[in-house]
XYZ file of C-alpha atoms in Angstrom:
728
model
C 0.142 0.033 0.213
C 1.176 3.480 -0.957
C 1.656 6.108 1.400
C -0.577 9.289 1.143
C 1.551 12.540 1.425
C 0.787 16.196 2.304
C 2.112 18.760 0.066
C 4.207 21.538 1.303
C 2.219 23.111 4.039
C 0.889 26.746 3.872
C 0.735 29.285 7.021
C -2.828 28.110 7.196
C -2.052 23.734 7.840
C -3.108 23.948 3.831
C -1.276 22.568 1.369
C 0.228 25.691 -0.364
C -1.703 25.405 -3.953
C -4.965 24.929 -2.056
C -4.526 27.630 0.420
C -4.363 30.032 -2.279
C -7.124 28.396 -4.181
C -9.187 26.489 -1.901
C -12.520 26.402 -4.036
C -12.889 22.457 -5.374
C -14.497 23.794 -8.792
C -11.358 25.702 -9.445
C -9.578 22.433 -9.810
C -12.139 19.746 -10.885
C -15.689 19.772 -13.058
C -17.282 17.017 -14.236
C -18.615 17.514 -17.646
C -21.710 15.389 -18.495
C -21.808 16.493 -22.178
C -18.103 14.969 -23.047
C -18.184 12.337 -20.047
C -15.027 13.637 -19.090
C -13.256 14.596 -15.742
C -11.873 18.598 -16.500
C -8.336 18.998 -14.224
C -7.523 22.608 -13.975
C -3.966 22.809 -12.940
C -2.070 26.224 -12.481
C 0.970 24.295 -14.036
C 1.796 24.445 -17.687
C 2.862 22.096 -20.078
C 6.499 23.359 -21.378
C 7.361 19.841 -22.861
C 8.307 18.413 -19.494
C 4.806 16.075 -19.646
C 3.888 17.382 -16.237
C 0.098 17.490 -17.402
C 0.420 13.903 -18.072
C 1.514 12.976 -14.456
C -1.023 15.358 -12.906
C -3.487 13.910 -15.065
C -2.422 10.399 -13.867
C -2.814 11.418 -9.997
C -6.385 12.916 -10.943
C -7.177 9.332 -12.437
C -5.938 7.461 -9.421
C -7.826 9.452 -6.992
C -10.949 9.779 -8.535
C -11.018 6.223 -9.780
C -11.657 7.050 -13.660
C -9.731 5.664 -16.627
C -6.957 7.977 -17.614
C -8.956 8.492 -20.949
C -11.826 10.340 -19.293
C -9.230 13.204 -17.642
C -8.849 16.270 -19.587
C -6.214 18.701 -18.591
C -7.567 22.308 -19.059
C -4.719 24.619 -20.367
C -3.813 27.288 -17.752
C -5.831 30.464 -18.160
C -6.263 33.382 -15.859
C -9.308 33.973 -14.217
C -10.284 29.925 -14.781
C -7.441 27.977 -13.509
C -5.870 28.014 -10.115
C -3.076 30.529 -9.295
C -0.285 28.697 -8.804
C 2.412 31.284 -9.490
C 5.182 29.746 -11.988
C 5.948 26.307 -13.279
C 9.459 26.304 -12.375
C 12.027 24.848 -9.856
C 11.014 21.023 -10.161
C 8.409 21.680 -8.026
C 5.086 21.058 -10.238
C 4.568 17.259 -8.725
C 4.909 18.348 -5.264
C 2.870 21.356 -5.408
C 0.153 21.192 -8.468
C 0.417 17.344 -8.122
C -0.082 16.924 -4.649
C -2.848 19.402 -4.461
C -4.641 17.684 -7.137
C -3.986 14.413 -5.489
C -6.162 15.833 -2.339
C -8.652 17.959 -4.364
C -9.688 14.756 -5.981
C -9.580 12.483 -2.920
C -12.059 15.105 -1.716
C -14.276 15.122 -4.712
C -14.322 11.056 -4.778
C -15.378 11.657 -0.859
C -18.000 14.013 -1.612
C -19.502 11.843 -4.654
C -19.537 8.572 -2.536
C -21.269 10.274 0.465
C -23.905 11.589 -2.274
C -24.082 8.240 -3.874
C -24.616 6.383 -0.477
C -26.922 8.903 0.586
C -29.187 8.318 -2.494
C -29.452 4.495 -2.054
C -29.511 4.677 1.825
C -26.459 2.744 2.164
C -23.052 3.367 4.285
C -20.741 5.330 2.464
C -18.232 2.325 3.467
C -19.913 0.159 1.483
C -19.389 2.162 -1.803
C -16.455 1.384 -4.086
C -15.137 3.377 -6.897
C -13.926 1.485 -10.420
C -13.607 2.754 -13.716
C -15.766 6.129 -12.495
C -18.687 3.891 -11.602
C -19.801 3.460 -8.073
C -20.746 0.301 -6.509
C -22.805 -0.785 -3.355
C -22.129 -4.547 -2.809
C -21.519 -5.116 -6.557
C -24.716 -3.198 -7.161
C -23.875 -0.049 -9.862
C -25.341 2.839 -7.790
C -24.510 5.859 -10.685
C -20.918 7.065 -11.776
C -19.499 10.759 -11.566
C -21.522 11.902 -14.769
C -24.859 10.463 -13.501
C -24.218 12.375 -9.812
C -22.905 15.502 -11.127
C -26.008 17.347 -10.542
C -26.342 16.124 -7.100
C -22.766 17.140 -6.049
C -21.715 20.926 -5.291
C -18.584 21.343 -6.022
C -18.404 25.020 -5.562
C -17.214 24.618 -2.101
C -14.171 25.006 -0.174
C -11.681 22.011 0.179
C -11.472 20.385 3.620
C -9.917 16.851 4.559
C -11.908 13.825 3.418
C -12.768 11.134 6.174
C -9.498 9.075 4.627
C -10.729 6.692 1.992
C -9.191 3.627 1.477
C -6.445 3.157 -1.131
C -7.976 -0.061 -2.757
C -5.748 0.174 -5.820
C -3.381 2.411 -7.849
C -3.989 1.769 -11.112
C -2.192 5.343 -12.721
C 0.338 5.918 -10.165
C 3.706 4.264 -11.084
C 2.417 3.441 -14.520
C 4.006 4.795 -17.724
C 1.136 6.028 -19.311
C 1.960 7.803 -22.606
C 2.179 11.160 -22.626
C -0.861 13.578 -23.857
C -0.339 14.956 -27.178
C 2.678 12.315 -27.982
C 0.751 11.394 -31.180
C -0.052 14.420 -32.459
C 3.550 15.718 -31.855
C 5.152 12.751 -33.568
C 2.746 13.302 -36.597
C 3.178 16.945 -36.763
C -0.520 17.832 -35.905
C 0.086 19.250 -32.429
C -0.956 22.985 -32.201
C 2.145 24.793 -30.680
C 1.417 28.532 -30.440
C 3.365 29.257 -33.431
C 0.654 27.598 -35.141
C -2.375 29.556 -34.262
C -2.742 31.521 -37.627
C -6.023 33.226 -38.992
C -6.948 35.149 -42.133
C -7.637 38.324 -39.741
C -4.107 38.206 -37.910
C -1.733 41.116 -38.112
C 1.981 40.484 -37.880
C 4.398 42.412 -35.711
C 8.097 43.040 -35.034
C 9.892 44.801 -32.581
C 13.014 46.973 -33.557
C 15.689 45.761 -31.013
C 18.395 48.709 -30.246
C 22.079 47.481 -31.577
C 23.337 47.254 -27.766
C 22.012 47.093 -24.251
C 21.928 50.950 -23.091
C 21.486 52.193 -26.737
C 18.449 55.219 -26.794
C 16.855 56.193 -30.125
C 17.854 59.423 -31.176
C 16.153 59.294 -34.639
C 14.445 57.413 -37.050
C 12.939 58.084 -40.067
C 9.370 55.804 -40.881
C 8.531 57.462 -44.154
C 9.839 54.937 -46.575
C 7.923 52.169 -44.608
C 4.998 53.942 -44.209
C 4.619 53.727 -47.944
C 5.126 49.817 -48.055
C 2.018 48.477 -49.250
C 0.669 46.242 -46.425
C 2.125 47.994 -43.537
C -0.647 48.680 -41.530
C 1.166 50.546 -38.722
C 4.137 52.105 -37.135
C 4.560 52.095 -33.471
C 6.991 54.428 -31.617
C 7.127 55.156 -27.449
C 10.533 56.239 -26.879
C 12.978 53.897 -27.790
C 10.450 51.180 -28.531
C 9.588 50.613 -32.121
C 7.509 48.206 -33.768
C 5.652 47.692 -37.276
C 2.414 45.781 -38.100
C 1.978 44.334 -41.401
C -0.561 42.425 -43.189
C 2.129 39.355 -43.892
C 4.884 38.074 -41.914
C 7.445 38.638 -44.983
C 6.276 42.450 -45.127
C 6.748 43.196 -41.372
C 10.445 41.825 -41.713
C 11.428 43.778 -44.631
C 9.717 46.755 -42.951
C 11.907 46.057 -39.970
C 15.209 46.177 -41.949
C 14.190 49.470 -43.310
C 13.603 51.103 -39.820
C 16.801 49.938 -38.593
C 18.686 51.235 -41.432
C 16.972 54.658 -40.871
C 17.542 54.986 -37.016
C 20.047 56.589 -35.083
C 21.448 55.502 -31.483
C 23.487 57.140 -29.004
C 25.162 54.032 -27.427
C 27.432 53.152 -24.330
C 30.163 50.861 -23.003
C 28.429 48.819 -20.015
C 30.257 45.346 -20.309
C 32.962 44.293 -18.603
C 36.179 42.586 -19.830
C 35.067 39.091 -21.329
C 38.569 37.550 -19.772
C 38.232 38.595 -16.479
C 34.522 38.585 -15.649
C 34.783 36.631 -12.575
C 37.191 38.714 -11.091
C 34.990 41.873 -12.100
C 32.124 40.456 -10.312
C 34.043 40.007 -7.234
C 34.806 43.798 -7.276
C 31.089 44.918 -7.515
C 28.529 45.878 -5.010
C 26.998 42.755 -3.646
C 23.985 41.646 -1.676
C 25.723 38.942 0.574
C 24.267 36.357 2.885
C 26.409 33.616 4.968
C 24.706 30.142 5.058
C 27.519 27.962 7.425
C 25.537 28.671 10.441
C 22.445 26.699 8.919
C 24.658 24.194 7.197
C 26.723 23.167 10.294
C 23.452 23.105 12.430
C 21.674 20.968 9.787
C 24.700 18.432 9.411
C 25.746 18.487 13.279
C 29.059 18.797 12.089
C 31.194 21.942 12.991
C 34.991 23.085 12.085
C 37.751 21.883 14.250
C 40.215 24.462 15.780
C 43.427 22.668 15.645
C 45.968 24.781 14.628
C 49.223 21.670 14.723
C 50.440 22.575 11.411
C 49.447 19.185 10.113
C 46.529 19.924 8.107
C 46.669 21.333 4.152
C 44.810 23.884 2.594
C 42.892 23.417 -0.829
C 41.875 26.605 -2.429
C 40.751 27.303 -6.107
C 38.405 29.166 -8.108
C 35.980 27.718 -10.497
C 33.773 30.006 -13.233
C 30.158 29.212 -15.039
C 29.689 31.505 -18.065
C 26.901 33.299 -19.159
C 24.426 30.540 -20.997
C 21.884 31.321 -23.290
C 18.170 29.468 -23.380
C 18.776 28.546 -26.874
C 15.158 27.108 -27.686
C 15.078 25.590 -31.061
C 11.887 27.460 -31.644
C 11.716 31.445 -31.097
C 9.199 32.777 -28.620
C 6.091 33.771 -30.017
C 2.622 35.354 -28.854
C -0.800 36.771 -30.018
C -2.737 39.437 -28.360
C -5.825 41.639 -29.151
C -7.041 44.652 -27.645
C -10.878 45.281 -27.926
C -11.872 48.825 -27.712
C -12.755 48.563 -24.047
C -9.203 48.519 -23.801
C -9.870 44.397 -22.419
C -6.760 42.410 -23.538
C -6.566 38.791 -24.549
C -3.190 37.321 -24.571
C -1.761 34.075 -25.764
C 1.581 33.030 -24.460
C 3.746 30.022 -23.704
C 4.755 31.713 -20.356
C 5.556 29.667 -17.295
C 3.179 31.956 -15.445
C -0.063 33.334 -16.848
C -1.061 35.064 -13.592
C 2.446 36.780 -13.183
C 2.544 37.923 -16.553
C -0.754 39.390 -16.256
C 0.417 41.347 -13.276
C 2.950 42.863 -15.335
C 0.992 43.867 -18.078
C -1.637 45.354 -15.946
C 1.031 47.490 -14.296
C 2.790 48.737 -17.914
C -0.754 49.599 -19.532
C -2.611 50.979 -16.487
C -5.707 48.384 -17.106
C -7.192 46.211 -14.082
C -5.826 42.818 -14.298
C -9.719 41.546 -14.404
C -9.750 43.095 -17.975
C -6.687 41.052 -18.897
C -7.191 37.370 -19.841
C -3.702 35.296 -20.291
C -3.911 32.085 -21.516
C -1.125 29.322 -22.463
C -0.608 27.834 -25.442
C 2.452 25.450 -25.693
C 5.514 26.711 -27.409
C 8.969 25.196 -27.672
C 10.746 23.753 -24.891
C 11.713 25.957 -22.226
C 14.356 25.649 -19.585
C 13.647 28.762 -17.119
C 12.766 32.271 -17.786
C 13.110 32.662 -21.747
C 11.977 35.312 -24.275
C 8.142 33.976 -23.658
C 6.570 36.915 -21.102
C 8.628 39.324 -23.304
C 7.324 38.573 -26.549
C 3.756 38.497 -24.909
C 4.655 42.286 -24.070
C 5.335 43.203 -27.424
C 2.121 41.228 -29.253
C 0.308 43.271 -26.281
C 1.689 46.546 -27.030
C 1.102 46.346 -30.802
C -2.555 45.246 -30.501
C -3.226 48.757 -28.999
C -2.270 49.635 -32.606
C -4.120 47.047 -34.275
C -7.876 48.549 -34.221
C -9.465 45.260 -32.659
C -7.154 42.635 -34.802
C -5.120 39.897 -33.557
C -1.546 40.587 -33.498
C 1.164 37.698 -33.813
C 4.715 38.485 -32.970
C 7.665 35.828 -33.337
C 11.071 36.685 -32.618
C 13.576 36.131 -34.677
C 16.923 33.893 -33.829
C 18.879 37.062 -33.154
C 16.070 38.372 -30.640
C 16.069 34.692 -28.988
C 19.646 34.315 -28.561
C 20.641 37.915 -27.365
C 17.497 39.611 -25.814
C 15.930 36.975 -23.860
C 17.261 36.835 -20.191
C 20.664 34.913 -20.005
C 21.661 32.255 -17.628
C 23.403 34.144 -15.049
C 27.559 33.840 -14.778
C 29.339 32.699 -11.676
C 32.450 32.490 -9.718
C 33.143 30.321 -7.111
C 35.860 30.113 -4.402
C 36.693 27.175 -2.457
C 38.888 26.667 0.648
C 39.324 23.446 2.338
C 41.189 22.519 5.222
C 42.162 18.327 5.418
C 43.951 16.551 8.286
C 46.792 14.065 6.844
C 44.417 11.421 7.087
C 42.554 13.210 4.049
C 39.677 14.533 6.839
C 37.948 17.310 6.042
C 37.966 20.006 8.987
C 36.633 22.989 7.691
C 34.839 23.885 4.191
C 34.544 27.351 2.826
C 32.650 28.237 -0.138
C 32.096 31.423 -1.718
C 30.031 32.255 -4.646
C 29.684 35.359 -6.853
C 26.748 36.020 -9.563
C 23.657 38.190 -10.316
C 20.627 37.201 -9.233
C 18.468 33.978 -10.845
C 15.450 35.537 -11.110
C 13.886 38.308 -12.912
C 10.374 36.877 -13.431
C 7.202 39.163 -13.865
C 4.870 40.071 -11.411
C 7.142 39.874 -8.447
C 8.146 43.264 -8.250
C 6.849 47.211 -7.935
C 7.801 47.715 -11.700
C 8.121 45.501 -14.717
C 10.277 43.182 -15.807
C 9.112 42.658 -19.098
C 12.008 43.917 -21.895
C 10.100 46.590 -23.965
C 8.873 48.355 -21.182
C 12.191 49.064 -20.344
C 12.502 51.138 -23.602
C 9.403 53.078 -23.336
C 9.109 56.681 -23.132
C 7.929 56.662 -19.661
C 10.230 53.708 -19.018
C 9.979 51.207 -16.090
C 12.546 51.035 -14.019
C 15.504 48.485 -14.928
C 15.317 45.954 -12.112
C 18.379 43.714 -11.051
C 17.579 39.855 -11.051
C 16.989 38.802 -7.203
C 17.636 35.150 -5.695
C 14.402 33.461 -3.907
C 15.035 32.479 -0.252
C 16.928 29.583 0.372
C 14.184 27.969 1.740
C 12.148 28.212 -1.686
C 15.550 26.807 -3.356
C 17.580 30.144 -3.421
C 19.104 31.062 -7.005
C 22.874 32.218 -6.623
C 22.852 29.825 -3.207
C 21.130 26.781 -4.887
C 23.230 23.751 -3.412
C 25.581 26.354 -1.987
C 25.373 24.226 1.048
C 27.094 20.680 0.296
C 25.204 17.436 -0.176
C 27.705 15.652 2.452
C 28.220 15.953 6.083
C 30.949 18.680 6.248
C 32.018 20.882 8.772
C 31.998 24.460 7.433
C 32.838 27.828 8.475
C 31.893 30.011 5.646
C 29.127 29.108 2.976
C 28.406 32.877 1.097
C 26.573 33.686 -1.693
C 27.225 37.232 -2.884
C 24.453 38.500 -5.299
C 26.087 41.222 -7.770
C 23.620 44.043 -7.413
C 24.245 45.848 -10.767
C 24.800 43.549 -13.691
C 24.136 44.773 -16.870
C 23.339 41.449 -19.026
C 19.675 41.002 -18.041
C 19.495 37.736 -16.268
C 17.217 35.396 -14.841
C 16.346 31.684 -14.284
C 17.962 28.940 -16.380
C 17.686 25.174 -15.693
C 18.751 24.234 -11.765
C 19.917 27.829 -11.225
C 22.814 27.843 -8.963
C 23.174 24.500 -8.547
C 25.125 24.030 -11.875
C 28.049 26.245 -11.049
C 27.948 25.267 -7.216
C 28.001 21.472 -7.724
C 30.649 21.906 -10.331
C 32.931 23.657 -7.707
C 31.910 21.031 -5.082
C 32.441 17.817 -6.808
C 35.543 19.043 -8.398
C 37.191 19.871 -5.196
C 36.075 16.581 -3.370
C 37.430 14.850 -6.435
C 40.806 16.424 -6.230
C 41.140 15.916 -2.584
C 40.442 12.113 -3.254
C 43.003 11.933 -6.064
C 45.783 13.447 -3.841
C 45.122 10.709 -0.969
C 44.636 7.938 -3.297
C 41.210 7.346 -2.509
C 38.379 5.909 -4.868
C 36.219 8.879 -5.528
C 32.982 7.048 -4.664
C 34.404 5.766 -1.491
C 35.650 9.044 -0.549
C 32.113 10.640 -1.011
C 30.219 7.406 0.965
C 32.576 8.330 3.580
C 31.252 11.727 4.183
C 27.609 10.684 3.800
C 25.170 9.589 6.320
C 21.928 9.927 4.470
C 20.850 6.024 3.353
C 19.526 7.619 0.034
C 22.337 9.426 -0.699
C 24.675 6.191 -0.316
C 22.027 4.165 -2.520
C 22.399 6.264 -5.280
C 25.681 6.276 -5.092
C 26.013 2.491 -4.555
C 23.605 2.192 -7.397
C 25.582 4.170 -10.127
C 28.480 2.343 -9.039
C 26.886 -1.057 -10.067
C 25.284 0.052 -12.999
C 28.534 1.592 -14.526
C 30.888 -0.836 -13.695
C 33.101 1.789 -11.703
C 35.826 1.980 -12.010
C 35.876 1.655 -15.394
C 39.383 1.121 -17.375
C 41.415 3.857 -18.268
C 44.462 4.529 -20.486
C 43.747 4.875 -24.387
C 41.221 3.015 -26.852
C 41.901 1.767 -30.396
C 41.557 5.495 -31.616
C 44.180 6.471 -29.479
C 41.859 8.676 -27.655
C 42.145 9.284 -23.754
C 39.685 7.166 -21.702
C 38.424 8.918 -18.316
C 35.693 8.142 -15.697
C 34.303 10.516 -13.042
C 31.573 10.835 -10.785
C 29.463 13.541 -9.473
C 26.896 13.658 -6.782
C 24.143 16.254 -5.741
C 20.986 15.946 -3.844
C 18.792 18.904 -5.538
C 18.173 21.882 -3.386
C 19.376 19.804 -0.527
C 15.685 18.489 -0.205
C 14.798 17.291 -3.456
C 15.784 14.496 -5.676
C 18.771 12.621 -5.159
C 21.398 11.875 -8.264
C 24.660 10.478 -8.915
C 26.140 10.308 -12.458
C 29.263 8.400 -13.607
C 30.645 9.998 -17.047
C 32.829 8.189 -19.480
C 35.017 10.812 -21.688
C 37.279 10.101 -24.654
C 39.496 12.719 -25.344
C 41.328 12.904 -28.532
C 40.781 16.061 -30.959
C 37.772 17.125 -28.724
C 36.057 16.333 -25.681
C 33.648 13.531 -26.235
C 30.981 12.227 -23.627
C 30.785 8.681 -24.412
C 28.695 7.260 -21.950
C 26.401 8.985 -18.833
C 25.491 6.289 -16.476
C 22.759 7.597 -13.748
C 20.767 6.670 -10.612
C 18.312 9.015 -9.095
C 15.491 8.483 -6.152
C 12.869 11.109 -6.873
C 10.901 9.473 -4.035
C 7.622 8.009 -5.449
C 7.607 8.102 -9.228
C 4.139 8.716 -10.728
C 5.047 7.937 -14.465
C 8.564 6.219 -14.720
C 8.784 6.997 -18.595
C 8.457 10.792 -17.638
C 10.979 10.706 -14.897
C 13.396 8.825 -17.494
C 12.768 11.499 -19.933
C 13.594 14.503 -17.671
C 16.447 12.785 -16.070
C 17.930 11.906 -19.528
C 17.177 15.306 -21.268
C 18.749 17.241 -18.235
C 21.794 15.166 -18.438
C 21.924 15.849 -22.406
C 21.639 19.385 -21.735
C 24.535 19.488 -19.331
C 26.663 17.957 -21.504
C 26.209 20.544 -24.145
C 26.340 23.265 -21.513
C 29.868 21.707 -19.809
C 31.624 21.168 -23.170
C 30.357 23.590 -25.637
C 28.076 26.456 -24.644
C 29.185 30.138 -23.597
C 27.605 33.527 -24.078
C 29.773 35.721 -25.790
C 29.768 39.561 -25.153
C 31.857 42.965 -26.410
C 31.966 46.074 -24.176
C 28.184 47.017 -25.270
C 26.312 44.073 -26.241
C 25.762 39.929 -26.389
C 27.613 38.862 -29.781
C 26.265 35.207 -30.685
C 23.042 35.673 -32.777
C 22.599 32.654 -34.777
C 23.494 28.859 -34.353
C 27.299 28.935 -36.049
C 28.591 31.569 -33.135
C 26.625 29.908 -30.502
C 26.486 26.089 -31.107
C 24.273 23.544 -29.031
C 24.615 19.769 -28.663
C 23.935 17.829 -31.869
C 22.519 14.461 -31.889
C 25.593 12.880 -33.156
C 27.165 14.002 -29.772
C 24.492 12.855 -27.540
C 25.962 10.322 -25.276
C 24.848 6.841 -24.252
C 22.693 6.843 -21.385
C 21.886 4.318 -18.695
C 19.537 5.486 -16.047
C 18.395 3.363 -12.890
C 15.503 4.746 -10.809
C 15.107 4.028 -7.205
C 11.679 3.907 -6.574
C 10.753 5.291 -3.005
C 7.118 4.717 -2.723
C 7.224 5.656 0.969
C 8.613 8.884 0.216
C 6.833 12.298 -1.160
C 7.488 12.330 -5.166
C 9.661 15.445 -5.945
C 10.648 16.804 -9.307
C 12.705 15.305 -11.830
C 13.306 17.955 -14.167
C 16.690 19.834 -12.886
C 18.544 17.036 -10.836
C 20.523 15.377 -13.322
C 22.439 18.697 -14.405
C 24.822 19.319 -12.015
C 26.115 16.264 -11.136
C 26.431 15.741 -14.807
C 28.869 18.319 -15.195
C 30.934 17.270 -12.285
C 30.837 14.042 -13.547
C 32.547 14.883 -16.681
C 35.019 17.517 -15.320
C 36.154 14.738 -12.762
C 36.484 12.104 -15.794
C 38.518 14.622 -17.813
C 41.100 14.950 -15.079
C 41.040 11.421 -14.751
C 41.919 10.801 -18.200
C 44.786 13.106 -18.705
C 45.509 14.729 -15.212
C 44.141 18.224 -16.200
C 41.561 19.952 -13.868
C 39.404 22.066 -15.365
C 37.839 24.712 -13.514
C 36.112 26.757 -16.255
C 33.404 25.661 -17.956
C 32.985 25.314 -21.194
C 35.357 22.281 -20.876
C 36.197 22.493 -24.353
C 39.411 21.134 -25.972
C 40.859 24.405 -26.479
C 40.278 25.348 -22.883
C 42.279 21.760 -22.224
C 45.356 23.004 -24.427
C 45.254 26.630 -22.406
C 45.226 24.887 -18.761
C 48.466 22.666 -19.938
C 50.236 25.383 -21.352
C 49.513 27.170 -18.145
C 50.564 24.668 -15.899
C 54.065 24.214 -17.975
């Protein structure tokens, strides 16, 4: 029998998502016409198949066939407000809320069916949506729908027995997978209509450029150009055809003059530059030491060794294959309807209302799936572009799709990070003190969370919104710069400092796994260095500083499935072979993940194979977990070995795929994953825990192969040569 879990509780004692959305009918509606049960989640589909998993939970709790569940896309005013779909929290928040809500709905229907047939509720069983009393059918959800009022607030049920679990821990095919595989899936880019106008926004030539003058005369004379909009340095064009909008934009750019200014540091000294800036500093060492019960020693007998090193992570782009896209229509009464692939429809609505001075109730923001999203990309910004241009469109719907250059250079960048570690180790190799400091701009600049708008276009209007610096979430919510700053081991820590750079010219925000990617890379690289110096097997060394049995289990499992330690030396192609391990518990309270990487080094860095062991607690959909863990590992391989955003003194430079390469199918490593199902533990997210350990394992494998310790990502062949030259 599976245990029943309560989601993270609010101050009221209710699960967080339910506390903010207590009305049951906000979550569940029984549709008698289609004979489905409609489930409304505030979380959105970003390619992670989260709606499939939530649908499985609903089907299980209601005891209906999965085919009877209809997952309704998030829309303001209709769906529960669950803020942002991010942080690998959708199952923990929305999934567990749906679990309790649907359990309550089943209870209400059971009680009503029992009353209508004068039987005890305990005699009622539910199977395939049908209610039985002593094997006699007494109705189904659709028969009883008019008899049960769901416009009531949630309350704990009487504890319905768990008789079967038909959909939890089952690999139900992802919703929409057949349509996606045959090209019939309705992505936002495909929402074309005969009346739609195409819009484009003129981007400045550099980050802090101000528009001095522009001559729209030639563009105004173009056939099918409907309007040219200008508000300060914000300029856009509307046309009947997309190619006309593109041509008009080129002509507008040629006629524009700008005032520009240098604002970015020397790319070669980014880490040092960040350490010199004004910062908001928080020290977490006390919390870490209290949690582990281990404190630094104060010995000063001279026998200890000091390990001190710096590690760096560059700016990284989201690099979604499909550029951001949005639609909007502004009606005569200033009511606004926006279609978007934003991660948070309610948060976006808040910022749109702020910018346009419109009551939030007059704005509808509706989610439509777009290209894969790994954090705060350009989806919200392009929604602003469409909404702003729709005010010049006289009641017609406006479609705006960003260019590749827009997507790569104007969406928020994944923050650069610089880490400094100092570790004191005794003569037996035991860590006596651990210090870790991280410098980085903030990792969150999402809409709806600040007194001014964070939408890109609003910063260029004549009455511009104040330019905001990215912030970090509190560490209890996962943190940003400080995510996984606290080691996932039993270590005595005297300093764990997060330094948020306050004024970063490059616009940064959330990118998959946030600060964990840099922090775990640094932690695991340092542990491997110490283990190598003392001649201890790297997995054994980690096991020696762990007491959590779930952490120990994933390391032992990855050792088993990888055949650790693999053979090193050279292969038949004279490529050096190396093996490395990386481990972390995501956010120090989420999934446990251990990765072993096998790399080949010849004329380039090749990640040949990844072995991954992961514990995400109770598994809802095994295939979904496998896909998320595998996808995270592939993306981490791309980040770790090839991705880096370049910039000049004024602007980001990588505006196409030739300048910003991402991993190709031919470079994807073989991946073997072992899932450690823990049905006795709460389910946690699978979208992000594999990234940081994968990067760390690759770094450690490179060192194992050739004895070179790379401390800066991406770990390219050129950087290996540079490191070797510096050591000569």
